PDB file of C-alpha atoms in Angstrom:
ATOM      1  CA  MET A   1      25.437   5.271   3.201  1.00 88.00           C
ATOM      2  CA  ARG A   2      23.211   4.032   0.385  1.00 86.00           C
ATOM      3  CA  THR A   3      19.772   5.418  -0.425  1.00 89.00           C
ATOM      4  CA  TRP A   4      16.834   4.261  -2.523  1.00 89.00           C
ATOM      5  CA  ASN A   5      13.637   6.056  -3.447  1.00 92.00           C
ATOM      6  CA  LEU A   6      11.368   3.016  -3.160  1.00 92.00           C
ATOM      7  CA  ALA A   7       8.348   4.892  -4.516  1.00 87.00           C
ATOM      8  CA  ASP A   8      10.113   5.500  -7.836  1.00 88.00           C
ATOM      9  CA  HIS A   9      12.452   2.502  -7.988  1.00 90.00           C
ATOM     10  CA  GLU A  10      11.565   0.362 -11.001  1.00 90.00           C
ATOM     11  CA  VAL A  11      10.463  -3.196 -10.288  1.00 91.00           C
ATOM     12  CA  GLN A  12       8.337  -5.348 -12.580  1.00 91.00           C
ATOM     13  CA  PRO A  13       5.367  -7.367 -11.256  1.00 90.00           C
ATOM     14  CA  GLN A  14       6.345 -10.888 -10.188  1.00 84.00           C
ATOM     15  CA  LYS A  15      10.061 -10.049 -10.598  1.00 90.00           C
ATOM     16  CA  PRO A  16      11.317  -9.155  -7.111  1.00 92.00           C
ATOM     17  CA  GLN A  17      14.455  -7.036  -7.014  1.00 92.00           C
ATOM     18  CA  VAL A  18      17.052  -7.706  -4.339  1.00 91.00           C
ATOM     19  CA  LEU A  19      18.259  -4.342  -3.081  1.00 93.00           C
ATOM     20  CA  GLY A  20      20.928  -5.875  -0.873  1.00 90.00           C
ATOM     21  CA  THR A  21      22.103  -8.916   1.030  1.00 86.00           C
ATOM     22  CA  SER A  22      24.406  -9.354   4.000  1.00 84.00           C
ATOM     23  CA  GLU A  23      24.640 -11.670   6.991  1.00 80.00           C
ATOM     24  CA  GLU A  24      22.451  -9.237   8.919  1.00 86.00           C
ATOM     25  CA  GLY A  25      19.561  -9.237   6.475  1.00 89.00           C
ATOM     26  CA  ARG A  26      18.167  -9.005   3.002  1.00 90.00           C
ATOM     27  CA  ALA A  27      15.955  -6.318   1.445  1.00 93.00           C
ATOM     28  CA  VAL A  28      13.753  -7.186  -1.521  1.00 93.00           C
ATOM     29  CA  LEU A  29      11.437  -4.849  -3.435  1.00 95.00           C
ATOM     30  CA  VAL A  30       8.340  -6.664  -4.727  1.00 95.00           C
ATOM     31  CA  SER A  31       5.605  -5.559  -7.111  1.00 95.00           C
ATOM     32  CA  LEU A  32       2.348  -7.450  -7.664  1.00 95.00           C
ATOM     33  CA  ALA A  33      -0.363  -6.612 -10.187  1.00 96.00           C
ATOM     34  CA  ALA A  34      -3.964  -6.632  -8.956  1.00 96.00           C
ATOM     35  CA  GLY A  35      -5.073 -10.237  -8.496  1.00 95.00           C
ATOM     36  CA  ASP A  36      -1.529 -11.655  -8.352  1.00 94.00           C
ATOM     37  CA  SER A  37      -0.406 -13.453  -5.235  1.00 90.00           C
ATOM     38  CA  LEU A  38       2.427 -15.169  -3.462  1.00 87.00           C
ATOM     39  CA  SER A  39       0.752 -18.405  -2.425  1.00 81.00           C
ATOM     40  CA  ASP A  40       1.092 -20.000   1.001  1.00 77.00           C
ATOM     41  CA  HIS A  41       4.803 -20.205   1.821  1.00 77.00           C
ATOM     42  CA  HIS A  42       7.338 -19.641   4.586  1.00 78.00           C
ATOM     43  CA  VAL A  43      10.970 -18.615   4.941  1.00 80.00           C
ATOM     44  CA  ARG A  44      13.561 -19.546   7.564  1.00 83.00           C
ATOM     45  CA  GLU A  45      14.079 -15.918   8.583  1.00 85.00           C
ATOM     46  CA  ARG A  46      11.862 -13.361  10.306  1.00 88.00           C
ATOM     47  CA  ALA A  47       9.988 -11.693   7.444  1.00 89.00           C
ATOM     48  CA  THR A  48       8.830  -8.094   7.616  1.00 93.00           C
ATOM     49  CA  VAL A  49       6.490  -6.764   4.929  1.00 94.00           C
ATOM     50  CA  VAL A  50       6.162  -2.975   4.554  1.00 96.00           C
ATOM     51  CA  VAL A  51       3.450  -1.885   2.113  1.00 97.00           C
ATOM     52  CA  LEU A  52       4.724   0.981  -0.041  1.00 96.00           C
ATOM     53  CA  GLY A  53       1.682   1.381  -2.275  1.00 96.00           C
ATOM     54  CA  GLY A  54      -1.559  -0.308  -3.245  1.00 97.00           C
ATOM     55  CA  ARG A  55      -3.519  -2.750  -1.075  1.00 98.00           C
ATOM     56  CA  LEU A  56      -2.576  -6.253  -0.020  1.00 97.00           C
ATOM     57  CA  LYS A  57      -4.450  -9.041   1.698  1.00 96.00           C
ATOM     58  CA  ILE A  58      -1.930 -10.750   3.938  1.00 94.00           C
ATOM     59  CA  THR A  59      -2.963 -14.060   5.443  1.00 93.00           C
ATOM     60  CA  ALA A  60      -1.144 -15.996   8.167  1.00 90.00           C
ATOM     61  CA  GLY A  61      -1.068 -19.765   8.224  1.00 84.00           C
ATOM     62  CA  ASP A  62      -3.594 -19.819  11.064  1.00 88.00           C
ATOM     63  CA  GLY A  63      -6.094 -17.933   8.890  1.00 87.00           C
ATOM     64  CA  GLU A  64      -5.643 -14.486  10.480  1.00 91.00           C
ATOM     65  CA  GLU A  65      -5.952 -11.802   7.786  1.00 94.00           C
ATOM     66  CA  ALA A  66      -4.860  -8.198   7.483  1.00 94.00           C
ATOM     67  CA  ILE A  67      -5.621  -5.732   4.718  1.00 96.00           C
ATOM     68  CA  GLY A  68      -2.565  -3.548   4.291  1.00 94.00           C
ATOM     69  CA  SER A  69      -2.286  -0.249   2.472  1.00 96.00           C
ATOM     70  CA  THR A  70       0.539   2.284   2.271  1.00 96.00           C
ATOM     71  CA  GLY A  71       2.393   2.353   5.571  1.00 96.00           C
ATOM     72  CA  THR A  72       1.196  -1.016   6.903  1.00 96.00           C
ATOM     73  CA  MET A  73       3.890  -3.255   8.371  1.00 96.00           C
ATOM     74  CA  VAL A  74       3.395  -6.971   9.070  1.00 94.00           C
ATOM     75  CA  VAL A  75       5.964  -9.224  10.759  1.00 92.00           C
ATOM     76  CA  PHE A  76       6.112 -13.020  10.452  1.00 89.00           C
ATOM     77  CA  GLU A  77       8.132 -15.201  12.787  1.00 88.00           C
ATOM     78  CA  PRO A  78      10.743 -17.516  11.235  1.00 86.00           C
ATOM     79  CA  SER A  79       9.064 -20.427   9.399  1.00 83.00           C
ATOM     80  CA  GLU A  80       5.569 -18.929   9.889  1.00 86.00           C
ATOM     81  CA  TRP A  81       3.347 -19.771   6.906  1.00 84.00           C
ATOM     82  CA  HIS A  82       1.695 -16.864   5.080  1.00 88.00           C
ATOM     83  CA  SER A  83       0.372 -15.649   1.728  1.00 91.00           C
ATOM     84  CA  VAL A  84       0.115 -12.240   0.071  1.00 93.00           C
ATOM     85  CA  GLU A  85      -2.526 -11.201  -2.479  1.00 95.00           C
ATOM     86  CA  ALA A  86      -2.638  -7.873  -4.313  1.00 96.00           C
ATOM     87  CA  LEU A  87      -6.129  -6.356  -4.140  1.00 98.00           C
ATOM     88  CA  GLU A  88      -4.853  -3.645  -6.489  1.00 97.00           C
ATOM     89  CA  ASP A  89      -1.499  -2.971  -8.128  1.00 96.00           C
ATOM     90  CA  SER A  90       0.878  -2.962  -5.166  1.00 96.00           C
ATOM     91  CA  ARG A  91       4.486  -2.801  -4.119  1.00 96.00           C
ATOM     92  CA  PHE A  92       6.106  -3.731  -0.855  1.00 95.00           C
ATOM     93  CA  LEU A  93       9.477  -4.015   0.793  1.00 96.00           C
ATOM     94  CA  LEU A  94      10.343  -7.435   2.176  1.00 94.00           C
ATOM     95  CA  LEU A  95      13.007  -7.537   4.894  1.00 94.00           C
ATOM     96  CA  LEU A  96      14.467 -10.904   5.899  1.00 91.00           C
ATOM     97  CA  ALA A  97      16.649 -11.134   8.999  1.00 89.00           C
ATOM     98  CA  PRO A  98      18.937 -12.677   9.757  1.00 83.00           C
ATOM     99  CA  TRP A  99      19.747 -13.783   6.221  1.00 62.00           C
ATOM    100  CA  SER A 100      21.566 -17.117   6.472  1.00 61.00           C
ATOM    101  CA  LEU A 101      24.000 -16.737   3.601  1.00 54.00           C
ATOM    102  CA  GLU A 102      25.480 -20.209   3.977  1.00 58.00           C
ATOM    103  CA  GLU A 103      22.084 -21.782   3.337  1.00 55.00           C
ATOM    104  CA  HIS A 104      21.227 -19.779   0.205  1.00 52.00           C
ATOM    105  CA  SER A 105      22.915 -19.637  -3.150  1.00 45.00           C
ATOM    106  CA  SER A 106      22.077 -16.048  -4.089  1.00 48.00           C
ATOM    107  CA  LEU A 107      24.635 -13.589  -2.781  1.00 44.00           C
ATOM    108  CA  GLU A 108      24.403  -9.979  -3.755  1.00 45.00           C
ATOM    109  CA  PRO A 109      26.137  -7.290  -1.708  1.00 43.00           C
ATOM    110  CA  TRP A 110      24.451  -4.061  -0.680  1.00 41.00           C
ATOM    111  CA  SER A 111      26.041  -2.409  -3.671  1.00 38.00           C
ATOM    112  CA  ARG A 112      23.240  -2.344  -6.241  1.00 40.00           C
ATOM    113  CA  ASN A 113      22.921   1.104  -7.759  1.00 41.00           C
ATOM    114  CA  ALA A 114      20.697   3.308  -5.689  1.00 43.00           C
ATOM    115  CA  ASP A 115      18.284   5.873  -7.141  1.00 44.00           C
TER     116      ASP A 115
END
């Protein structure tokens, strides 16, 4: 078992931290300063965003918007376009599944030091 205290785990704005990667999925902790954004993009995997703090405006490719605060979870289908904008300093957990290791160059096992 590995544990992380995501509320206290250090992560710098615009420098996502991979918490772990395996064939089953990838977990990434992301911090955005107020006004920062991840512009319109998509990933091959199903993407789940869990807001851990702050407020985010999350926009789907079809224009649907959600304002997410602590506890909000948003799921995007594989290859679904979306963007994320921080309305205030925010952090969120990004879960990607399944993570297709053969198609990506960054491999990092679920062995990063936990808090």
